[in-house]
Tab-separated table of C-alpha atoms in Angstrom:
chain	number	residue	atom	x	y	z
A	1	MET	CA	59.856	87.837	74.260
A	2	LEU	CA	61.869	84.750	74.595
A	3	ASN	CA	60.349	81.886	72.715
A	4	THR	CA	60.425	78.242	74.237
A	5	ASP	CA	63.213	77.369	72.212
A	6	GLU	CA	65.455	79.992	73.933
A	7	ILE	CA	64.234	79.436	77.431
A	8	LEU	CA	65.034	75.444	77.055
A	9	THR	CA	68.485	76.434	75.427
A	10	THR	CA	69.455	78.673	78.327
A	11	ILE	CA	68.189	76.005	80.756
A	12	GLU	CA	70.433	73.691	79.344
A	13	MET	CA	73.347	76.254	79.356
A	14	LEU	CA	73.158	76.292	82.993
A	15	HIS	CA	72.647	72.757	83.938
A	16	ALA	CA	74.789	70.735	81.326
A	17	GLU	CA	77.161	73.059	79.860
A	18	HIS	CA	79.352	74.836	82.713
A	19	LEU	CA	77.604	78.203	82.250
A	20	ASP	CA	78.296	80.420	85.442
A	21	VAL	CA	79.213	84.220	86.489
A	22	ARG	CA	82.656	83.515	87.053
A	23	ALA	CA	83.464	86.759	88.741
A	24	VAL	CA	81.976	89.587	90.302
A	25	THR	CA	84.490	92.072	91.011
A	26	LEU	CA	84.297	95.293	92.956
A	27	ALA	CA	86.261	97.857	92.132
A	28	LEU	CA	87.379	100.684	94.409
A	29	ASN	CA	89.313	103.504	94.494
A	30	VAL	CA	91.692	103.804	97.531
A	31	ASN	CA	93.697	106.976	96.637
A	32	ASP	CA	91.778	108.490	99.693
A	33	CYS	CA	93.686	105.770	101.900
A	34	ALA	CA	97.040	107.739	101.781
A	35	ALA	CA	98.552	108.601	105.118
A	36	ALA	CA	101.929	109.842	106.873
A	37	THR	CA	102.626	105.921	108.023
A	38	ALA	CA	102.473	102.628	106.401
A	39	ASP	CA	100.394	101.833	109.805
A	40	GLY	CA	97.931	104.792	108.802
A	41	VAL	CA	97.636	103.382	105.221
A	42	CYS	CA	96.811	99.836	106.473
A	43	GLN	CA	94.018	101.005	109.122
A	44	LYS	CA	92.157	103.155	106.375
A	45	LEU	CA	92.574	100.503	103.672
A	46	LEU	CA	90.890	97.889	106.011
A	47	THR	CA	88.180	100.346	106.956
A	48	LYS	CA	87.275	101.304	103.712
A	49	ILE	CA	87.592	97.630	102.104
A	50	THR	CA	85.199	96.297	104.746
A	51	SER	CA	82.604	99.196	104.710
A	52	VAL	CA	82.241	98.551	101.035
A	53	ALA	CA	82.883	95.388	100.182
A	54	GLY	CA	81.361	93.803	103.566
A	55	LYS	CA	78.286	92.520	102.046
A	56	LEU	CA	79.803	91.677	98.755
A	57	VAL	CA	79.789	87.750	99.017
A	58	GLN	CA	76.166	87.173	100.571
A	59	THR	CA	74.943	89.597	97.993
A	60	CYS	CA	76.191	87.731	95.213
A	61	ASP	CA	75.049	84.286	96.620
A	62	ARG	CA	71.555	85.492	97.034
A	63	VAL	CA	71.523	86.960	93.541
A	64	GLY	CA	72.970	83.527	92.230
A	65	ASN	CA	70.202	81.575	94.104
A	66	LYS	CA	67.510	83.756	93.088
A	67	TYR	CA	68.365	82.920	89.313
A	68	GLY	CA	69.930	79.531	89.738
A	69	ILE	CA	73.145	81.112	88.306
A	70	PRO	CA	76.418	80.334	90.521
A	71	VAL	CA	78.892	82.996	90.998
A	72	ILE	CA	82.226	81.112	91.300
A	73	ASN	CA	84.536	84.075	92.651
A	74	LYS	CA	84.095	87.560	94.590
A	75	ARG	CA	86.741	89.963	94.213
A	76	ILE	CA	88.085	93.372	94.756
A	77	ALA	CA	90.303	95.391	92.458
A	78	LEU	CA	91.717	98.376	93.844
A	79	SER	CA	93.243	101.396	92.353
A	80	PRO	CA	97.031	101.471	92.067
A	81	VAL	CA	98.577	100.547	95.442
A	82	SER	CA	102.083	102.345	94.180
A	83	ILE	CA	100.295	105.575	94.503
A	84	LEU	CA	100.081	104.790	98.347
A	85	LEU	CA	103.455	103.792	98.655
A	86	ALA	CA	105.034	107.516	97.709
A	87	GLY	CA	107.250	108.658	100.590
A	88	HIS	CA	107.143	105.201	102.466
A	89	GLY	CA	110.187	102.973	103.205
A	90	LYS	CA	111.173	99.431	102.388
A	91	THR	CA	108.774	97.581	104.899
A	92	ALA	CA	105.541	99.511	103.624
A	93	PRO	CA	104.878	96.925	100.945
A	94	LEU	CA	104.501	94.105	103.019
A	95	LYS	CA	102.376	95.815	105.627
A	96	ILE	CA	99.893	97.084	103.173
A	97	ALA	CA	99.915	93.500	101.453
A	98	GLN	CA	99.039	91.908	104.776
A	99	ALA	CA	96.543	94.701	105.480
A	100	LEU	CA	94.906	93.590	102.031
A	101	ASP	CA	94.855	90.072	102.890
A	102	LYS	CA	93.192	90.917	106.221
A	103	ALA	CA	90.516	92.786	104.515
A	104	ALA	CA	90.038	89.987	101.897
A	105	ALA	CA	89.877	87.380	104.525
A	106	ALA	CA	87.150	89.654	106.647
A	107	CYS	CA	84.957	90.316	103.491
A	108	GLY	CA	85.241	86.432	102.648
A	109	ILE	CA	86.677	87.305	99.131
A	110	ASP	CA	88.935	85.091	96.673
A	111	PHE	CA	91.390	87.790	95.558
A	112	VAL	CA	92.145	91.295	95.843
A	113	GLY	CA	93.863	92.895	92.722
A	114	GLY	CA	95.404	96.211	92.414
A	115	PHE	CA	98.879	95.706	94.025
A	116	SER	CA	99.923	97.288	90.729
A	117	ALA	CA	102.158	99.714	88.963
A	118	LEU	CA	101.846	101.280	85.861
A	119	VAL	CA	105.703	102.052	84.278
A	120	HIS	CA	105.044	101.849	80.446
A	121	LYS	CA	107.009	105.323	80.216
A	122	GLY	CA	108.956	105.465	83.501
A	123	ILE	CA	109.220	104.223	86.991
A	124	THR	CA	108.831	106.463	89.960
A	125	PRO	CA	110.578	105.842	93.329
A	126	SER	CA	107.201	104.137	94.537
A	127	GLU	CA	106.592	101.879	91.669
A	128	ASP	CA	110.071	100.586	92.108
A	129	LEU	CA	109.585	99.842	95.356
A	130	LEU	CA	106.442	98.030	94.728
A	131	ILE	CA	108.003	95.829	92.072
A	132	ARG	CA	111.123	95.062	94.023
A	133	SER	CA	108.606	94.040	96.905
A	134	LEU	CA	106.761	91.501	94.828
A	135	PRO	CA	108.946	88.215	95.803
A	136	GLU	CA	108.555	88.895	99.677
A	137	VAL	CA	104.773	90.283	99.167
A	138	LEU	CA	103.670	87.551	96.882
A	139	SER	CA	105.249	84.448	98.982
A	140	GLN	CA	103.958	85.835	102.324
A	141	THR	CA	100.399	86.703	101.373
A	142	ARG	CA	97.549	84.451	99.816
A	143	GLN	CA	95.111	86.523	98.170
A	144	VAL	CA	96.743	89.701	96.881
A	145	CYS	CA	97.455	89.771	93.012
A	146	SER	CA	99.720	92.135	91.212
A	147	SER	CA	99.923	93.603	87.906
A	148	VAL	CA	102.545	95.677	86.131
A	149	ASN	CA	101.891	97.545	82.956
A	150	VAL	CA	105.282	97.745	81.077
A	151	ALA	CA	103.943	99.208	77.530
A	152	SER	CA	101.189	100.846	75.516
A	153	ARG	CA	100.726	102.042	72.149
A	154	LYS	CA	101.215	105.490	72.877
A	155	ALA	CA	104.523	105.350	75.071
A	156	GLY	CA	106.186	102.367	73.484
A	157	ILE	CA	107.847	99.061	75.558
A	158	ASN	CA	109.861	100.110	78.652
A	159	MET	CA	112.719	97.774	78.316
A	160	ASN	CA	113.993	99.002	81.933
A	161	ALA	CA	110.916	97.629	83.297
A	162	VAL	CA	110.957	94.549	80.921
A	163	LYS	CA	114.448	93.609	82.312
A	164	MET	CA	113.494	94.213	86.019
A	165	MET	CA	110.217	91.643	85.626
A	166	GLY	CA	112.442	88.832	84.096
A	167	SER	CA	114.285	88.875	87.537
A	168	ILE	CA	111.461	89.631	89.708
A	169	ILE	CA	109.587	86.714	88.261
A	170	ARG	CA	112.536	84.203	88.960
A	171	ASP	CA	112.741	85.755	92.802
A	172	ILE	CA	109.313	85.154	93.149
A	173	ALA	CA	109.204	81.438	91.613
A	174	PHE	CA	111.847	80.646	94.106
A	175	ALA	CA	110.352	82.407	97.159
A	176	THR	CA	107.542	80.425	96.514
A	177	GLU	CA	109.407	77.129	95.595
A	178	SER	CA	107.696	74.847	98.043
A	179	ILE	CA	104.204	75.416	95.895
A	180	ARG	CA	106.290	75.199	92.783
A	181	GLY	CA	106.615	78.495	92.242
A	182	PHE	CA	102.877	79.408	92.260
A	183	GLY	CA	103.418	82.780	93.429
A	184	CYS	CA	104.047	83.786	89.951
A	185	ALA	CA	100.355	82.866	88.945
A	186	LYS	CA	99.413	86.031	91.253
A	187	LEU	CA	101.427	88.289	88.809
A	188	VAL	CA	100.728	89.416	85.208
A	189	VAL	CA	102.896	91.970	82.819
A	190	PHE	CA	100.815	93.893	80.626
A	191	ALA	CA	100.798	95.962	77.761
A	192	ASN	CA	97.941	98.232	77.027
A	193	ILE	CA	96.379	96.964	80.365
A	194	PRO	CA	92.337	97.459	80.746
A	195	GLU	CA	91.195	99.660	83.438
A	196	ASP	CA	87.742	97.874	84.086
A	197	SER	CA	88.830	94.064	83.833
A	198	PRO	CA	87.070	91.605	86.481
A	199	PHE	CA	89.672	88.683	85.798
A	200	MET	CA	92.570	88.376	88.240
A	201	ALA	CA	95.479	88.334	88.444
A	202	GLY	CA	95.449	91.312	86.270
A	203	ALA	CA	92.058	93.323	87.590
A	204	TYR	CA	92.898	96.932	88.920
A	205	MET	CA	90.806	99.995	89.025
A	206	GLY	CA	91.728	102.787	86.239
A	207	ALA	CA	92.064	106.201	87.110
A	208	GLY	CA	88.897	107.030	84.733
A	209	GLU	CA	86.739	104.985	86.812
A	210	PRO	CA	83.995	106.035	89.380
A	211	GLU	CA	84.578	105.572	93.147
A	212	ALA	CA	83.220	101.986	93.186
A	213	THR	CA	81.656	99.799	90.273
A	214	ILE	CA	80.558	96.351	89.974
A	215	ASN	CA	82.201	94.635	86.943
A	216	ILE	CA	81.255	91.067	85.961
A	217	GLY	CA	83.240	88.264	84.073
A	218	VAL	CA	81.055	85.784	82.310
A	219	SER	CA	82.603	82.662	80.881
A	220	GLY	CA	81.020	79.956	79.047
A	221	PRO	CA	83.858	77.897	76.650
A	222	GLY	CA	81.561	74.904	77.410
A	223	VAL	CA	78.469	76.355	76.201
A	224	VAL	CA	80.008	77.591	72.788
A	225	SER	CA	81.787	74.235	72.244
A	226	SER	CA	78.611	72.588	73.049
A	227	ALA	CA	76.579	74.814	70.734
A	228	LEU	CA	78.918	74.430	68.031
A	229	ARG	CA	78.967	70.454	68.026
A	230	ARG	CA	75.180	70.589	68.395
A	231	PHE	CA	75.245	73.189	65.134
A	232	ILE	CA	77.519	70.983	63.244
A	233	GLU	CA	75.512	67.793	64.188
A	234	LEU	CA	72.065	69.257	63.049
A	235	HIS	CA	73.406	70.031	59.799
A	236	ASP	CA	75.545	66.527	59.411
A	237	GLY	CA	78.516	68.388	59.205
A	238	ASN	CA	77.346	70.421	56.097
A	239	VAL	CA	78.581	73.900	57.183
A	240	THR	CA	81.138	76.508	56.867
A	241	LEU	CA	83.064	78.661	58.855
A	242	ASP	CA	81.091	81.737	58.655
A	243	GLN	CA	77.801	79.799	59.736
A	244	LEU	CA	79.991	78.455	62.803
A	245	ALA	CA	81.040	82.094	63.773
A	246	GLU	CA	77.511	83.130	63.633
A	247	GLU	CA	76.723	80.317	66.187
A	248	ILE	CA	79.728	81.761	68.512
A	249	LYS	CA	77.993	85.188	68.112
A	250	ILE	CA	74.428	83.800	68.760
A	251	THR	CA	75.676	81.960	71.905
A	252	SER	CA	77.624	84.773	73.350
A	253	PHE	CA	74.948	87.128	73.058
A	254	ARG	CA	73.036	84.941	75.353
A	255	VAL	CA	75.507	84.397	77.965
A	256	THR	CA	76.397	88.250	77.989
A	257	ARG	CA	72.885	88.567	78.499
A	258	VAL	CA	72.907	86.549	81.639
A	259	GLY	CA	75.971	88.054	83.033
A	260	GLU	CA	74.453	91.715	82.901
A	261	LEU	CA	71.238	90.462	84.592
A	262	ILE	CA	73.348	89.365	87.678
A	263	GLY	CA	75.703	92.453	87.846
A	264	ARG	CA	73.190	95.024	87.522
A	265	GLU	CA	71.156	93.176	90.555
A	266	VAL	CA	74.077	92.963	92.594
A	267	ALA	CA	75.264	96.517	92.054
A	268	ARG	CA	71.453	97.857	92.807
A	269	GLU	CA	71.565	95.786	96.007
A	270	LEU	CA	74.725	97.132	97.204
A	271	GLY	CA	74.097	100.709	95.983
A	272	ILE	CA	77.118	100.870	93.683
A	273	GLU	CA	77.368	101.533	90.011
A	274	PHE	CA	77.190	98.845	87.719
A	275	GLY	CA	80.211	98.925	85.367
A	276	ILE	CA	81.106	96.334	82.727
A	277	VAL	CA	80.284	92.848	81.434
A	278	ASP	CA	83.785	90.942	80.470
A	279	LEU	CA	82.453	88.219	77.982
A	280	SER	CA	85.756	86.293	78.081
A	281	LEU	CA	85.954	82.749	77.539
A	282	ALA	CA	88.094	81.835	80.629
A	283	PRO	CA	88.161	77.958	80.852
A	284	THR	CA	88.817	75.586	83.759
A	285	PRO	CA	90.590	72.689	84.450
A	286	THR	CA	87.179	70.763	84.092
A	287	VAL	CA	86.696	68.614	81.041
A	288	GLY	CA	84.435	70.358	78.773
A	289	ASP	CA	84.800	73.883	80.226
A	290	SER	CA	87.614	74.706	77.551
A	291	VAL	CA	88.722	76.854	75.042
A	292	GLY	CA	90.783	74.047	73.422
A	293	GLU	CA	87.603	72.047	72.861
A	294	ILE	CA	86.034	74.913	70.890
A	295	LEU	CA	88.992	74.975	68.646
A	296	LYS	CA	88.592	71.070	68.271
A	297	ALA	CA	84.855	71.645	67.302
A	298	LEU	CA	86.082	73.735	64.663
A	299	GLY	CA	88.256	71.444	63.068
A	300	ILE	CA	91.875	72.032	64.798
A	301	GLU	CA	92.279	68.236	65.519
A	302	LYS	CA	95.758	68.748	67.056
A	303	ILE	CA	95.892	72.406	68.956
A	304	GLY	CA	98.777	74.027	67.868
A	305	ALA	CA	98.515	72.552	64.314
A	306	PRO	CA	98.595	75.023	61.374
A	307	GLY	CA	95.153	76.749	61.141
A	308	SER	CA	95.021	77.161	65.229
A	309	THR	CA	96.114	80.833	65.172
A	310	ALA	CA	92.993	81.436	62.286
A	311	ALA	CA	90.464	79.564	64.486
A	312	VAL	CA	91.653	81.620	67.672
A	313	ALA	CA	91.229	84.897	65.732
A	314	MET	CA	87.758	83.715	64.421
A	315	LEU	CA	86.350	82.874	67.910
A	316	ASN	CA	87.677	85.844	69.402
A	317	ASP	CA	86.019	88.319	66.842
A	318	ALA	CA	82.807	86.186	67.197
A	319	VAL	CA	83.050	86.513	70.908
A	320	LYS	CA	83.464	90.238	71.028
A	321	LYS	CA	80.534	90.841	68.057
A	322	GLY	CA	77.734	88.965	70.225
A	323	GLY	CA	78.820	90.688	73.422
A	324	LEU	CA	78.766	94.029	72.117
A	325	PHE	CA	75.348	93.377	70.488
A	326	ALA	CA	74.152	92.068	73.625
A	327	SER	CA	74.927	95.009	76.003
A	328	SER	CA	76.126	98.609	75.901
A	329	SER	CA	78.397	98.024	78.952
A	330	VAL	CA	80.846	95.531	77.187
A	331	GLY	CA	84.089	96.231	78.448
A	332	GLY	CA	87.395	94.490	80.223
A	333	LEU	CA	88.900	92.156	77.594
A	334	SER	CA	85.954	90.262	76.392
A	335	GLY	CA	87.154	87.640	74.150
A	336	ALA	CA	88.943	84.213	74.273
A	337	PHE	CA	91.879	83.397	76.914
A	338	ILE	CA	93.999	80.683	76.424
A	339	PRO	CA	95.569	79.967	79.945
A	340	VAL	CA	97.407	76.751	79.522
A	341	SER	CA	97.368	75.188	83.164
A	342	GLU	CA	93.440	76.346	83.419
A	343	ASP	CA	92.536	74.318	80.220
A	344	SER	CA	92.636	70.633	80.086
A	345	ALA	CA	92.803	70.581	76.446
A	346	LEU	CA	95.550	73.002	75.983
A	347	ALA	CA	97.517	71.206	78.679
A	348	GLU	CA	97.140	68.110	76.938
A	349	ALA	CA	98.102	69.251	73.804
A	350	VAL	CA	101.409	70.476	75.369
A	351	GLY	CA	101.895	67.069	76.664
A	352	LYS	CA	101.542	65.814	73.400
A	353	GLY	CA	104.121	68.390	71.729
A	354	SER	CA	101.503	69.931	69.370
A	355	LEU	CA	101.359	73.044	71.048
A	356	VAL	CA	104.726	74.863	71.685
A	357	LEU	CA	105.896	78.280	73.184
A	358	GLU	CA	106.463	79.651	69.862
A	359	LYS	CA	102.925	78.522	68.310
A	360	LEU	CA	101.445	79.944	71.409
A	361	GLU	CA	102.833	82.992	71.124
A	362	ALA	CA	101.554	83.521	67.644
A	363	MET	CA	97.936	82.377	68.856
A	364	THR	CA	98.107	85.047	71.581
A	365	SER	CA	98.643	87.885	68.642
A	366	VAL	CA	94.870	87.277	68.078
A	367	CYS	CA	93.304	86.344	71.626
A	368	SER	CA	92.210	88.463	74.154
A	369	VAL	CA	95.349	88.447	76.461
A	370	GLY	CA	98.565	86.302	76.010
A	371	LEU	CA	100.887	83.858	77.278
A	372	ASP	CA	98.881	82.881	80.377
A	373	MET	CA	99.593	80.216	83.039
A	374	VAL	CA	102.585	78.904	81.355
A	375	ALA	CA	105.225	76.787	83.364
A	376	ILE	CA	108.540	76.843	81.982
A	377	PRO	CA	112.028	75.178	83.654
A	378	GLY	CA	113.023	76.658	86.457
A	379	GLU	CA	116.470	77.201	85.498
A	380	THR	CA	115.255	79.287	82.621
A	381	ARG	CA	117.486	82.684	82.577
A	382	ALA	CA	115.867	85.826	83.927
A	383	GLU	CA	116.878	87.689	80.527
A	384	THR	CA	115.032	84.902	78.493
A	385	ILE	CA	112.012	85.505	80.794
A	386	SER	CA	112.490	89.566	80.001
A	387	ALA	CA	112.705	88.526	76.093
A	388	ILE	CA	109.562	86.557	76.138
A	389	ILE	CA	108.212	89.391	77.875
A	390	ALA	CA	109.448	91.814	75.577
A	391	ASP	CA	107.933	89.644	72.618
A	392	GLU	CA	104.450	89.376	74.131
A	393	MET	CA	104.465	93.334	74.766
A	394	ALA	CA	105.531	94.067	71.233
A	395	ILE	CA	102.514	92.233	69.809
A	396	GLY	CA	100.150	94.396	72.079
A	397	VAL	CA	102.251	97.776	71.055
A	398	ILE	CA	102.263	97.272	67.434
A	399	ASN	CA	98.273	95.568	67.007
A	400	ASN	CA	97.021	98.106	69.871
A	401	LYS	CA	95.562	95.338	71.829
A	402	THR	CA	96.116	93.969	75.292
A	403	THR	CA	98.696	91.366	75.818
A	404	ALA	CA	100.025	89.580	78.970
A	405	VAL	CA	102.599	87.436	80.448
A	406	ARG	CA	101.638	85.107	83.312
A	407	ILE	CA	104.688	82.896	83.299
A	408	ILE	CA	105.827	80.574	85.901
A	409	PRO	CA	109.615	79.124	86.395
A	410	VAL	CA	109.048	75.795	88.175
A	411	PRO	CA	111.961	75.530	90.497
A	412	GLY	CA	113.768	72.424	89.934
A	413	ALA	CA	111.291	71.191	86.889
A	414	LYS	CA	112.512	70.339	83.553
A	415	ALA	CA	110.657	70.648	80.023
A	416	GLY	CA	107.894	67.787	79.952
A	417	GLU	CA	107.460	67.265	83.773
A	418	VAL	CA	104.219	68.068	84.793
A	419	VAL	CA	103.099	70.169	87.724
A	420	ASP	CA	99.997	70.835	89.311
A	421	PHE	CA	98.829	73.984	90.723
A	422	GLY	CA	95.436	72.850	92.352
A	423	GLY	CA	91.958	73.678	92.056
A	424	LEU	CA	91.080	76.274	89.099
A	425	PHE	CA	94.813	76.637	88.321
A	426	GLY	CA	94.701	73.164	87.196
A	427	SER	CA	98.080	71.208	86.054
A	428	THR	CA	100.341	71.328	82.733
A	429	PRO	CA	103.371	69.950	81.530
A	430	VAL	CA	106.390	72.214	81.337
A	431	LEU	CA	107.089	73.757	78.128
A	432	ASP	CA	110.402	73.943	76.541
A	433	VAL	CA	112.108	77.276	76.274
A	434	ARG	CA	114.363	76.948	73.270
A	435	ASN	CA	117.366	78.994	72.902
A	436	ASP	CA	117.390	80.023	76.343
A	437	GLY	CA	120.440	82.746	76.778
A	438	GLY	CA	120.151	83.786	72.986
A	439	SER	CA	118.806	87.348	73.586
A	440	GLU	CA	120.858	88.399	76.760
A	441	ALA	CA	122.742	91.251	75.009
A	442	PHE	CA	119.038	92.550	73.597
A	443	VAL	CA	117.829	92.773	77.238
A	444	HIS	CA	120.598	94.199	78.904
A	445	TYR	CA	120.503	97.335	76.376
A	446	GLY	CA	117.595	98.450	78.342
A	447	GLY	CA	115.949	101.963	77.397
A	448	ARG	CA	112.672	102.365	75.584
A	449	ILE	CA	111.701	100.590	72.359
A	450	PRO	CA	109.473	103.827	70.832
A	451	ALA	CA	106.221	103.826	70.164
A	452	PRO	CA	105.247	102.638	66.625
A	453	LEU	CA	103.869	104.960	63.938
A	454	GLN	CA	100.192	103.901	64.635
A	455	SER	CA	100.722	105.547	68.110
A	456	LEU	CA	100.265	109.111	65.959
A	457	GLY	CA	96.798	108.419	65.264
A	458	ASN	CA	95.097	111.388	66.813
């Protein structure tokens, strides 16, 4: 039974500390939407998505209102669309993407993920077709999101795919030049992509999943930050890092329980299996709803200063432990995200020069994802972008963790210029990319970086 203090703490989390259910994502297998023509695929997709997800938004709103816990985003994640492109021509990807946009609008959802390809060991013709279509698709659709997995612990790093993605990301940026390259915000390049993440832009439905599931993304960086500050104040600052880690763990436990409550009820009302709850501390540009503020509460006055990586590691571990104890259905990523433009404190640190690209990369070795919502100069070479991706993929492969890159070359922008992507995507100074062009020969070799010794762990 909950005691009075626990009830009051939860109420405070809801009303003053930005606790919400960040995303309810309906994952849906659409492999049965294959057809002889692209138009046939489009019709099948539209019919299936609207029939299964047609009541998703109203159900989320009803359940959220019942408990006084807002559900911010309602999303759909599909099995990889690259499978549906097999045997079709160059016009098929855009047709299918536009059908997904239409289905999303019909259901009233925010984003549809799964315009995806898994190419960590090789690239099939249909996957090649999907990847090459991304500049056109992401510039001519609104709600379609894409992910490309180019590396895994078992396969190593597909450097041919990494080389391709550097050029594709630049092309997407210039195809969406009028909105500062924002099309790149709808694409994530992964190592070890999770099959059940509810967070966009990387959400897709993996091959081992059921026909349809409800996955929940709960985010509470403001809750964790406030809990730490209260704890430190209560003890007059006489605390140790292990005590702070325990406080993070306890708070994460409470947040996870809230998410599972909402997720299971939404799934029950829709008659769909409940999948996982992903407790990832995903910030927003709102002041106080920031992972960077948590780092400050942990004593890192200048984010990016020595100690920042250790603080992120402690935070990530404590979040995972708290979530795992709260639920047997924890999945996705469940840790700490550090998306620069979406976190006001991180963006501020970039502007002040304390957080640079190299330190950010070091911090990604111990956080949940990787280089996320990072703006770089538009003139950055494609090979340099590929090399940045390769570095991040290496961190994931060697450490057997998910890493990702969501990077935005801003056309016409120079290092230090502030770009505003609007809404939850926030604003950020453009990060300086040092040694641009210094790794072209490495990237042009292509081929595959073999899987590490750890891959032979069976």
